[in-house]
PDB file of C-alpha atoms in Angstrom:
ATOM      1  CA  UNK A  19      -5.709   4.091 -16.658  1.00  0.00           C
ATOM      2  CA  UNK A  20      -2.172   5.729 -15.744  1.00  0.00           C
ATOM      3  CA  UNK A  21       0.779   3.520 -15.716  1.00  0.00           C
ATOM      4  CA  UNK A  22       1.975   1.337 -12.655  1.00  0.00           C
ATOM      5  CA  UNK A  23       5.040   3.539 -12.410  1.00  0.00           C
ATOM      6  CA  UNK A  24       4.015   7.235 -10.780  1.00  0.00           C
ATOM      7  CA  UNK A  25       6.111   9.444  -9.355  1.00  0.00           C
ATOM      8  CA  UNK A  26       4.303  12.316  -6.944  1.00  0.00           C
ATOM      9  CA  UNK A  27       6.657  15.217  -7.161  1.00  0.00           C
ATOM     10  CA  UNK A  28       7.282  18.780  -5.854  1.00  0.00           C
ATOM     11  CA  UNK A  29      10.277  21.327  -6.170  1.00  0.00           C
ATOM     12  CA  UNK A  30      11.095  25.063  -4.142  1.00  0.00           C
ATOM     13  CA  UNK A  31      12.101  28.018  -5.879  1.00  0.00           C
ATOM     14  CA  UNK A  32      13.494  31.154  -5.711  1.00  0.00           C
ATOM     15  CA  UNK A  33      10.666  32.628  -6.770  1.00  0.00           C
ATOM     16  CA  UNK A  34       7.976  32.064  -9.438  1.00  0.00           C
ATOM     17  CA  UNK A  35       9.317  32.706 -12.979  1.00  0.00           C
ATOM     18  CA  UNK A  36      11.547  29.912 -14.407  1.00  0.00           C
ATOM     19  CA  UNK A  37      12.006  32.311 -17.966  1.00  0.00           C
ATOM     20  CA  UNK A  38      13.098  35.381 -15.338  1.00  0.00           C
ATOM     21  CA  UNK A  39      16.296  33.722 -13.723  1.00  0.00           C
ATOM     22  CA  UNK A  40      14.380  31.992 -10.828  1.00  0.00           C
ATOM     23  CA  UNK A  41      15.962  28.540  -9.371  1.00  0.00           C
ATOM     24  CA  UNK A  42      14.835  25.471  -7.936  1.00  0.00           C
ATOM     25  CA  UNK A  43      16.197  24.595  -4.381  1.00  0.00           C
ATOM     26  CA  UNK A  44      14.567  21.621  -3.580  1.00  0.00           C
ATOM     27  CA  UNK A  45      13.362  18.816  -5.364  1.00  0.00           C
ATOM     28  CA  UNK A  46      11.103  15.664  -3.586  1.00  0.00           C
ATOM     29  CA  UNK A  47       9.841  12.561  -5.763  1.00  0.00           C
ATOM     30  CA  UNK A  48       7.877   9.637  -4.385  1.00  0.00           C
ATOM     31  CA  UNK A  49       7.671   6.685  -6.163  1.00  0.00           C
ATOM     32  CA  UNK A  50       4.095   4.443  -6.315  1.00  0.00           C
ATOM     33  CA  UNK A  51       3.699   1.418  -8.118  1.00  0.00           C
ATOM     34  CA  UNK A  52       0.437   0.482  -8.974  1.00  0.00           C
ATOM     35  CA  UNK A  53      -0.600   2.740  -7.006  1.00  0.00           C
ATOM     36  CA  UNK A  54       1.596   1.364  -3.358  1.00  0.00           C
ATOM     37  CA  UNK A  55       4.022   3.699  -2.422  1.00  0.00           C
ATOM     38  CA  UNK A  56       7.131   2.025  -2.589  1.00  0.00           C
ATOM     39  CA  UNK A  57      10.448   2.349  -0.761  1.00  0.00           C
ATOM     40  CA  UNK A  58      12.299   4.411  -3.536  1.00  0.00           C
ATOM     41  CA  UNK A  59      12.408   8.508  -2.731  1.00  0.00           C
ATOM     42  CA  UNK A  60      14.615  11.031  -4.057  1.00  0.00           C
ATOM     43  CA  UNK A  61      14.914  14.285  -2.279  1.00  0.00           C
ATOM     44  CA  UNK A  62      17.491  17.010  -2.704  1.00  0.00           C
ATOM     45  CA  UNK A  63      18.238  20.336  -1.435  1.00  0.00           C
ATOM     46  CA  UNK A  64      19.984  22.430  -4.452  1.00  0.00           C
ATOM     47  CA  UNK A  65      22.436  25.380  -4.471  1.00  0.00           C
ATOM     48  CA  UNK A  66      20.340  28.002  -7.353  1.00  0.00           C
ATOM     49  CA  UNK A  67      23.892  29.658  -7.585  1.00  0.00           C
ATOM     50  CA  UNK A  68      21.713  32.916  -6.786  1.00  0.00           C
ATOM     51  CA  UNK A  69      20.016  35.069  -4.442  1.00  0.00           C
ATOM     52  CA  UNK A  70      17.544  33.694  -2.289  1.00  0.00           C
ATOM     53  CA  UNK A  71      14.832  36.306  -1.781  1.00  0.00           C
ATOM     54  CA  UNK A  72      13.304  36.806   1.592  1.00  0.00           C
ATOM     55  CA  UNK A  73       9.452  36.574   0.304  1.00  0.00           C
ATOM     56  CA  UNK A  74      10.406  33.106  -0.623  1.00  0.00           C
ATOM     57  CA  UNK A  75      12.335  31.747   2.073  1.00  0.00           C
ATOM     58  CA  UNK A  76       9.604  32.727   4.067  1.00  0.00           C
ATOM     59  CA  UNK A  77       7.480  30.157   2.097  1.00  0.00           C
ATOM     60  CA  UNK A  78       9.784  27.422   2.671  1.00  0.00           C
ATOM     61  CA  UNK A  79      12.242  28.459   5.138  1.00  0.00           C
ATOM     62  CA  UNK A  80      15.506  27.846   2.676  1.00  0.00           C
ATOM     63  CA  UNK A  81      18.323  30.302   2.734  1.00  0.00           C
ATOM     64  CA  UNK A  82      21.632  30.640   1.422  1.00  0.00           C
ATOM     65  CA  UNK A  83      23.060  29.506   4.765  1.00  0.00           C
ATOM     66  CA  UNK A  84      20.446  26.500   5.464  1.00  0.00           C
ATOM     67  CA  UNK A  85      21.398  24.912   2.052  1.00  0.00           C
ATOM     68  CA  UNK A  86      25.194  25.472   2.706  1.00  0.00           C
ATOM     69  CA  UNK A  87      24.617  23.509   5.856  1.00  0.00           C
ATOM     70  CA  UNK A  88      23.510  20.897   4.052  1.00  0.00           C
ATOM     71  CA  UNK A  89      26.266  21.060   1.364  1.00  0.00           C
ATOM     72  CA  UNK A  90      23.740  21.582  -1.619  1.00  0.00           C
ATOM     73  CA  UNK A  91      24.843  20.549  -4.593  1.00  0.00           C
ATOM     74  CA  UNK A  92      24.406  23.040  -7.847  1.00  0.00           C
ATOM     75  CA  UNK A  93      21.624  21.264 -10.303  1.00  0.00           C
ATOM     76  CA  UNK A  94      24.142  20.106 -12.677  1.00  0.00           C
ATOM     77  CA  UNK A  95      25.829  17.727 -10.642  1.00  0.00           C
ATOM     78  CA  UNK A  96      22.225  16.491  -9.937  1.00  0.00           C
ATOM     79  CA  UNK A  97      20.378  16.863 -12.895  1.00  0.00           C
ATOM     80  CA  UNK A  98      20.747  13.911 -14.709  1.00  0.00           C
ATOM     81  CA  UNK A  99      19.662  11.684 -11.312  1.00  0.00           C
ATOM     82  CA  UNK A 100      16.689  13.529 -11.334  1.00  0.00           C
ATOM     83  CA  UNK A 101      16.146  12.584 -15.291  1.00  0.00           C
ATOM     84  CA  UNK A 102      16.899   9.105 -14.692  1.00  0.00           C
ATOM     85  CA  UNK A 103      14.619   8.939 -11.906  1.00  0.00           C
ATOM     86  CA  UNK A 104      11.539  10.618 -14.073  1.00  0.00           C
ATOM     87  CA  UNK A 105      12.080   8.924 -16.997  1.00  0.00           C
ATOM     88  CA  UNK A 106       8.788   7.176 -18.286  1.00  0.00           C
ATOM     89  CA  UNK A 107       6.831   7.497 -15.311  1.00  0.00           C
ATOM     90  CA  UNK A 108       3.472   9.195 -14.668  1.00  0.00           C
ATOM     91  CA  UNK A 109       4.161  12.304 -12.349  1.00  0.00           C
ATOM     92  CA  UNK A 110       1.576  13.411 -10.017  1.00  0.00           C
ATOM     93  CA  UNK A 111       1.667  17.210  -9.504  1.00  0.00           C
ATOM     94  CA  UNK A 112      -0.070  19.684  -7.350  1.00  0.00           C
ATOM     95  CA  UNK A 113       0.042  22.750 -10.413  1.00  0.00           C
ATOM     96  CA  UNK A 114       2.004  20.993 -12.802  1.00  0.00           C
ATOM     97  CA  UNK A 115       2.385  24.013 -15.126  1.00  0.00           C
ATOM     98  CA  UNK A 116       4.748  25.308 -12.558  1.00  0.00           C
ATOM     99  CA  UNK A 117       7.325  22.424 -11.346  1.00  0.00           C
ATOM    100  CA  UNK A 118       7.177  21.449 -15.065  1.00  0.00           C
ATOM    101  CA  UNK A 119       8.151  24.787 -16.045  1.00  0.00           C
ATOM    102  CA  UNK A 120      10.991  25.104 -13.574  1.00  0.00           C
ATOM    103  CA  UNK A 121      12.452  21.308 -14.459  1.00  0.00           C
ATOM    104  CA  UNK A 122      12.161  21.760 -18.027  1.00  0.00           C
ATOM    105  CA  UNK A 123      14.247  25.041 -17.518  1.00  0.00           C
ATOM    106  CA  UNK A 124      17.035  23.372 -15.736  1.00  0.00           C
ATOM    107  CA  UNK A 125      17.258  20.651 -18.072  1.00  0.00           C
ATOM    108  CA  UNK A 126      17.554  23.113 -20.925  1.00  0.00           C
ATOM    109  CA  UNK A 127      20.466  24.799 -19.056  1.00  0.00           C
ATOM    110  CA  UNK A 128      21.990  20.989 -18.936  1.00  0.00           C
ATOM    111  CA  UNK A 129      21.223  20.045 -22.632  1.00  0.00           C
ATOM    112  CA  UNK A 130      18.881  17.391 -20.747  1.00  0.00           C
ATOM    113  CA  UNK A 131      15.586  16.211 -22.512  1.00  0.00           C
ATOM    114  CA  UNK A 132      12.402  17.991 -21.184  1.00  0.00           C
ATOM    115  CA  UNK A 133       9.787  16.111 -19.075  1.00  0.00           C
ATOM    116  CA  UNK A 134       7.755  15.633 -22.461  1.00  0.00           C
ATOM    117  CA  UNK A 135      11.017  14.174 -24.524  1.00  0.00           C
ATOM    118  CA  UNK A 136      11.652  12.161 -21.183  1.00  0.00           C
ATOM    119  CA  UNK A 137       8.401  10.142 -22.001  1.00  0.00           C
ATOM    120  CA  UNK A 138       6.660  11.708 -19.024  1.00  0.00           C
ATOM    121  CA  UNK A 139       3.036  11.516 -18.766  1.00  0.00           C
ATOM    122  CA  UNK A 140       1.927  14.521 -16.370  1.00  0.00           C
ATOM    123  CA  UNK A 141      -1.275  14.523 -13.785  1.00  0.00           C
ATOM    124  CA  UNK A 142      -2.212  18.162 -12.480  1.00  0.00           C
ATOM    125  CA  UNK A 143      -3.852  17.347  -9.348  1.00  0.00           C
ATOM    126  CA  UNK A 144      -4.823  21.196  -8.752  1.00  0.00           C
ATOM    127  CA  UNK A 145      -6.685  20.806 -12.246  1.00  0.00           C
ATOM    128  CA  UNK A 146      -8.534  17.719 -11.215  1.00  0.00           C
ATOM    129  CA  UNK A 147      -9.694  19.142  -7.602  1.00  0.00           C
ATOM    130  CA  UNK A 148     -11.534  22.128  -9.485  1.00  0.00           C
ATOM    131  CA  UNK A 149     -13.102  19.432 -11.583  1.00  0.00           C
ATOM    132  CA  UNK A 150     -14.248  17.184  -8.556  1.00  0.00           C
ATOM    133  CA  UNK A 151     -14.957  20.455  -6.675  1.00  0.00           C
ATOM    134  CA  UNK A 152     -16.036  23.218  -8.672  1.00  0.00           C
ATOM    135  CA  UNK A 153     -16.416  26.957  -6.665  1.00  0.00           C
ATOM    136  CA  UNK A 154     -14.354  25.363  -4.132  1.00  0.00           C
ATOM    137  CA  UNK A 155     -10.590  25.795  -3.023  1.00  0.00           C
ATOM    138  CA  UNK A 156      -8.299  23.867  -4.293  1.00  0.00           C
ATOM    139  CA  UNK A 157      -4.729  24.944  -2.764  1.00  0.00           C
ATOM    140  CA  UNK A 158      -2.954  21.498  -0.968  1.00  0.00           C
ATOM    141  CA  UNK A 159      -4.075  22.427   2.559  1.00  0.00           C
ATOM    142  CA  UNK A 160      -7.618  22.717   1.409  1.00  0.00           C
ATOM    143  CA  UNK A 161      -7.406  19.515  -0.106  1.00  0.00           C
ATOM    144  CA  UNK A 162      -6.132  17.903   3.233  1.00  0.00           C
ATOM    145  CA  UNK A 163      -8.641  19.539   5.367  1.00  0.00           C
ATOM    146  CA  UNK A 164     -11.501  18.616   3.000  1.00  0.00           C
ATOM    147  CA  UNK A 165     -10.287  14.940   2.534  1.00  0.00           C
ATOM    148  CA  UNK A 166      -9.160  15.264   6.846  1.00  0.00           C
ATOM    149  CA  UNK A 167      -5.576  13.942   5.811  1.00  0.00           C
ATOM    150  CA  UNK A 168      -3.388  15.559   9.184  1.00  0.00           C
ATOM    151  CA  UNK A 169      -1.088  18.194   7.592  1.00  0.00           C
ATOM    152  CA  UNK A 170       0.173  19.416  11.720  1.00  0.00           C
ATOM    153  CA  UNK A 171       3.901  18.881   9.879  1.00  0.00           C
ATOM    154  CA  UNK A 172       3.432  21.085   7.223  1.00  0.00           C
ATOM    155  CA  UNK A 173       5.300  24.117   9.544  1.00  0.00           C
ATOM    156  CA  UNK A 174       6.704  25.376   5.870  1.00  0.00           C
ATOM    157  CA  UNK A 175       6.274  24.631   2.236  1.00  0.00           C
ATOM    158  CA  UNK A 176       8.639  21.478   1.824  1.00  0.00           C
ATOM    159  CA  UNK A 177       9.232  19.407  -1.057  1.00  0.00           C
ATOM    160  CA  UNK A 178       9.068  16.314   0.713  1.00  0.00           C
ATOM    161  CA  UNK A 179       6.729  17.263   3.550  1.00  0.00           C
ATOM    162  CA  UNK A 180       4.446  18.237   0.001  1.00  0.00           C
ATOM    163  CA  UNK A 181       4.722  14.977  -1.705  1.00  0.00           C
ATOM    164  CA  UNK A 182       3.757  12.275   1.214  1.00  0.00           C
ATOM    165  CA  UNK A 183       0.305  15.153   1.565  1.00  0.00           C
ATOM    166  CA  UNK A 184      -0.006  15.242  -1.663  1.00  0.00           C
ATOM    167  CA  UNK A 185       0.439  11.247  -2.311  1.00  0.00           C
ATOM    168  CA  UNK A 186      -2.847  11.087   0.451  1.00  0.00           C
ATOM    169  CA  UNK A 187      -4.404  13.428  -1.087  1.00  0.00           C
ATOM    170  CA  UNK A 188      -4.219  12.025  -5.216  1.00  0.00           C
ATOM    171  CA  UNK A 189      -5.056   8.576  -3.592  1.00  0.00           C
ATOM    172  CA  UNK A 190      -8.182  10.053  -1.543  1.00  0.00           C
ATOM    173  CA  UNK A 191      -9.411  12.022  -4.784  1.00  0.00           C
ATOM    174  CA  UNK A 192      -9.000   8.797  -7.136  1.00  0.00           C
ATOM    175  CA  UNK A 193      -9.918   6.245  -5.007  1.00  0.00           C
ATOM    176  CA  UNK A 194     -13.900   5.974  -6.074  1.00  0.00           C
ATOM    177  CA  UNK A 195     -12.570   5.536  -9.985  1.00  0.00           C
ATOM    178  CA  UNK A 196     -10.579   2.714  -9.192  1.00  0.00           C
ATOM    179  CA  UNK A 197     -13.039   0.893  -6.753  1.00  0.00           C
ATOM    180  CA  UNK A 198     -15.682   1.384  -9.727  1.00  0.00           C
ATOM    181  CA  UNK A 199     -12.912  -0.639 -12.243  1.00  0.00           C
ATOM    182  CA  UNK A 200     -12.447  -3.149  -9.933  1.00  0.00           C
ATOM    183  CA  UNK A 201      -9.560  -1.826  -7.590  1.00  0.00           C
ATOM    184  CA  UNK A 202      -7.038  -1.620 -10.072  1.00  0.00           C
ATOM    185  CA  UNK A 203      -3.844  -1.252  -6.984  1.00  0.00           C
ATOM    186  CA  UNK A 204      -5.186  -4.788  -5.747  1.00  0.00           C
ATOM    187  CA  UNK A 205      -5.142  -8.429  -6.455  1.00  0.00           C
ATOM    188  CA  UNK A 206      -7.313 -10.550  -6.341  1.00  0.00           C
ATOM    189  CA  UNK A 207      -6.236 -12.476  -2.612  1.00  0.00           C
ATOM    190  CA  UNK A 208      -6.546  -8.526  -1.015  1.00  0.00           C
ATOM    191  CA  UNK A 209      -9.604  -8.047  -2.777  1.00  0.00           C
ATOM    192  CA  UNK A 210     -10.752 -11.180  -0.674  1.00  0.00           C
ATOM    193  CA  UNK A 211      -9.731 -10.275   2.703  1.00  0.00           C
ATOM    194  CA  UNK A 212     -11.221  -6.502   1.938  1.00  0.00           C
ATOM    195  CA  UNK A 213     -14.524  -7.928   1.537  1.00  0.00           C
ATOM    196  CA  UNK A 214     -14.046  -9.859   4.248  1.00  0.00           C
ATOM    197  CA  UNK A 215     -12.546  -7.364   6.091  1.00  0.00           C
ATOM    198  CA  UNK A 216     -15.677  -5.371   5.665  1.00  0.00           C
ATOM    199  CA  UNK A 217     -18.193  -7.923   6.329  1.00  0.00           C
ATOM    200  CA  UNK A 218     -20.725  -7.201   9.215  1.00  0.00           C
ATOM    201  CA  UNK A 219     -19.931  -8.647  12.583  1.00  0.00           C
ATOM    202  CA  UNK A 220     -21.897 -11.643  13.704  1.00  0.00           C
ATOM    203  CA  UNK A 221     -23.712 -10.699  16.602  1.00  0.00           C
ATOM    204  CA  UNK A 222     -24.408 -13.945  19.023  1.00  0.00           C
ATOM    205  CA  UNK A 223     -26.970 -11.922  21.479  1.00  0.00           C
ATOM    206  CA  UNK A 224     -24.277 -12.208  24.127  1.00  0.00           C
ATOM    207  CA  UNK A 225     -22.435  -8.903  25.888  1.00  0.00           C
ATOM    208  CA  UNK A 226     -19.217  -9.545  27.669  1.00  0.00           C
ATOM    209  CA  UNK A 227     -19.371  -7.513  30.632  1.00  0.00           C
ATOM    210  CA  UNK A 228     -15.631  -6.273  31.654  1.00  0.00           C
ATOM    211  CA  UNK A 229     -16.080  -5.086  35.282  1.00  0.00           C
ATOM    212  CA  UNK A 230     -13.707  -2.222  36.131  1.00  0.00           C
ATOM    213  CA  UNK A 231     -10.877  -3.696  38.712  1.00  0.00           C
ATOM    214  CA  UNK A 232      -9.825  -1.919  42.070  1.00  0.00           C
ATOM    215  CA  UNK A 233      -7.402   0.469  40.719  1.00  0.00           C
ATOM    216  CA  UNK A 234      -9.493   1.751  37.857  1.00  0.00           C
ATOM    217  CA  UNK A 235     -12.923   2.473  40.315  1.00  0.00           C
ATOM    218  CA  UNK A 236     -10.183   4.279  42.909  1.00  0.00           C
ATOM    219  CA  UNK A 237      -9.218   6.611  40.204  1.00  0.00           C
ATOM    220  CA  UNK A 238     -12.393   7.121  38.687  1.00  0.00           C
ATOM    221  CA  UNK A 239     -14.079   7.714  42.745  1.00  0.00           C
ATOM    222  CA  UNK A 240     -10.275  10.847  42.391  1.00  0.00           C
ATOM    223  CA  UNK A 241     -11.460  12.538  39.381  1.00  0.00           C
ATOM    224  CA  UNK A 242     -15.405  12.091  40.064  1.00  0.00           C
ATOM    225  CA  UNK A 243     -13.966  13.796  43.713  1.00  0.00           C
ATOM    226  CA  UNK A 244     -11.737  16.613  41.605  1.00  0.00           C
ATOM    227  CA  UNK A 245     -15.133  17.581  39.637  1.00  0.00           C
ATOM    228  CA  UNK A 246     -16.914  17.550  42.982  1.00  0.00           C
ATOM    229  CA  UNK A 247     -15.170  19.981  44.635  1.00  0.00           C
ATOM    230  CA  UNK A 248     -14.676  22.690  41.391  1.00  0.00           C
ATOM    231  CA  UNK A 249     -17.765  22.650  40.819  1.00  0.00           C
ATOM    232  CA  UNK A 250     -19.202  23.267  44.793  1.00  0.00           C
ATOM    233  CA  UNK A 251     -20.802  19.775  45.230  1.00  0.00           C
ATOM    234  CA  UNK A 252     -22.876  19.741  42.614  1.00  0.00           C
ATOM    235  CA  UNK A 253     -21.104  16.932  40.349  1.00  0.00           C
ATOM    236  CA  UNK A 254     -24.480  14.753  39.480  1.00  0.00           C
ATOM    237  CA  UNK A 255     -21.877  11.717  39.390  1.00  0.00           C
ATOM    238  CA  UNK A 256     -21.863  11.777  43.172  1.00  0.00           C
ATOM    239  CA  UNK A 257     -24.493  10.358  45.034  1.00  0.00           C
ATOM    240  CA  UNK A 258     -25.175  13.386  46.913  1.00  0.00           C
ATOM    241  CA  UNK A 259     -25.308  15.872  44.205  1.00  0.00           C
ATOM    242  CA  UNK A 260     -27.324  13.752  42.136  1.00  0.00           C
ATOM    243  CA  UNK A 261     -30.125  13.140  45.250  1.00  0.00           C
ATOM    244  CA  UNK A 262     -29.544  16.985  45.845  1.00  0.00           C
ATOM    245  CA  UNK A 263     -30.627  17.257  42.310  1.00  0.00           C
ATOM    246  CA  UNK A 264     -33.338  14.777  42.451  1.00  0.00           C
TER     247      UNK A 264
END
C-alpha cells in the first residue's frame, strides 16, 4: 500500500544529463492524500544560471528571456522549499530515474539531503505502464490516449501541465488494485452512495413523452429546409423526398 501522503511530480531541464552541467528550470508537485488531490501545489520556474539550449526550449518552450519575465529565482533560494515539501512523501513519477537524478544533483550543490535521505519513497509510473502494457508505448501522451484522459493543453512539455496528466493517468492505471482491496481512497459513507450510485434504474413501464414546443419544430422544419436544398430535394426527412424515394 503507498502512504496517504503522495506527491506527483515533474521538473524541465536544460537538457538531459544532471552529471554534465544540465539544470532544472521548472519544478511542479501535486499533492494527494489518500489518494484525493488536495489543494496544496508547488510550482516554480528556476533561473539554471546557464545556457538554455534551443533543442530544449523547443520541448518546453522556456528561454532565458521567458524565465526572466517571470523573475526566476536561482535553485538555491528555492531549494530547501522544495525539500520541505518532499520530505516523507511517496512521489509519483513519469521516469523517475531522471527527475530524481536532476533533484538529487541540485541538492548536492546545496548540501541538501537526497530524495532517498529525505525519506522519499519513489513510484516510476513509466516502469509500471510497461508492466501493465508490455510491447506497448509507454511515453505520457500514450498513456492519456490509451486511458482517453484529454491532453488538448499539453501545447509544450510543462511541469505543471505534466503533473495534473500524469495525476489522471497514475489514478486510471491503479484504480483496479485499489477497488480489489476495498477502495482504499474511500470511506465507508462514499462507499455507500457508490454502490448506490451504481445501482440499476428502476424501470416503472412508463415513458414520459416531452413533445418538442413551437420554437424547437420551427428550427428543426430551417435546418431539415437547409439539407433540402444542398442536397437538390432529395433530403428523405422531407415529405416529398422521402415519397420521391418511396
Amino acid at each position: 500500500m503507498p502512504r496517504e501522503r503522495q506527491i506527483i511530480l515533474d521538473t524541465e531541464t536544460t537538457g538531459l544529463y544532471p552529471d554534465r552541467g544540465d539544470r532544472i528550470l521548472e519544478f511542479a508537485g501535486i499533492e494527494m492524500n489518500k489518494r484525493q488531490l488536495t489543494d496544496r501545489t508547488l510550482h516554480l520556474y528556476i533561473h539554471p544560471d546557464r545556457d538554455i539550449p534551443e533543442e530544449a526550449a523547443a520541448v518546453h518552450g522556456l528561454t532565458l528571456d521567458v524565465l526572466a519575465e517571470k523573475n526566476a529565482p536561482k535553485f538555491a533560494a528555492v531549494g530547501q522549499e522544495i525539500a520541505d515539501f518532499l520530505r516523507g512523501a511517496e512521489l509519483i513519477i513519469h521516469n523517475a530515474r531522471f527527475d530524481v537524478g536532476f533533484l538529487d544533483m541540485e541538492f548536492a550543490r546545496m548540501g541538501l539531503p537526497s530524495i532517498e535521505e529525505l525519506g522519499c519513497e519513489v513510484t516510476d509510473t513509466l516502469a509500471m505502464a510497461r508492466e501493465k502494457y508490455p510491447g506497448q508505448k509507454a511515453s505520457l501522451d500514450a498513456l492519456c490516449n490509451r486511458l482517453d484522459i484529454d491532453r488538448s493543453k499539453r501545447v509544450y512539455h510543462g511541469a505543471l501541465i505534466d503533473c495534473e496528466l500524469l495525476a489522471e493517468v497514475y489514478l486510471a492505471m491503479t484504480r483496479e488494485q485499489f477497488d480489489l482491496v476495498g477502495g482504499g481512497d474511500t470511506d465507508a459513507e462514499t462507499q455507500t452512495q457508490t454502490v448506490q450510485a451504481s445501482a440499476p434504474p428502476v424501470r416503472t413501464g412508463r415513458l414520459k413523452v416531452i413533445q418538442a414546443d413551437a420554437d424547437e419544430l420551427a428550427a428543426h422544419a430551417a435546418i431539415l429546409g437547409e439539407l433540402n436544398q444542398a442536397s437538390g430535394g432529395r433530403c428523405l426527412w422531407q415529405p416529398e423526398a422521402r415519397e420521391a424515394a418511396e
